Steps between C-alpha positions, in 0.01 A plus 500: 500500500614252766720767656193718557311206654797418724519863611129503586530173691800634695304815582204290616730291720650816651152638566394180679818494704652203676466332835209372697160663473374679809324303767175617653510737793490342844179524695524809719468476876233754576404405851158412628222694664563568865234436759475785748461415866134453591544730798630794294235768445497865405621725220844340474344156468263621227785665307718192535220280368449739205872487421483122519212502250694738273804272518285201404375691195858583404608138551220385272606750234862384526400134474298575186790696349742219587276245331475718188877553482568130560272413208675752275847375594393139438362598159814699414720206599301269275512744208876545542563126519285438190675780311843354579388154387350631176797722424734204549285298258507778241876536533548125463276500193701771324828310523 
């Protein structure tokens, strides 16, 4: 019976792996909105301003995605750390 428990605990340890848990992703450098020259007028200016607005929308989307991923990585790190601690306790308790 204990051999089966030991085998399951070894398998759990292999599944969890070893080493440090991942750290959260670094904050991306996305740049800031550019201010077009006040003296620039015409079709090119309008298109450039539209592209600037589109880039701001994309930056906002990327910031939101980064925040979501950072939260998930932080949660996964905590879960992994807790699992290692609990598995160590279970292994110590079976000896």
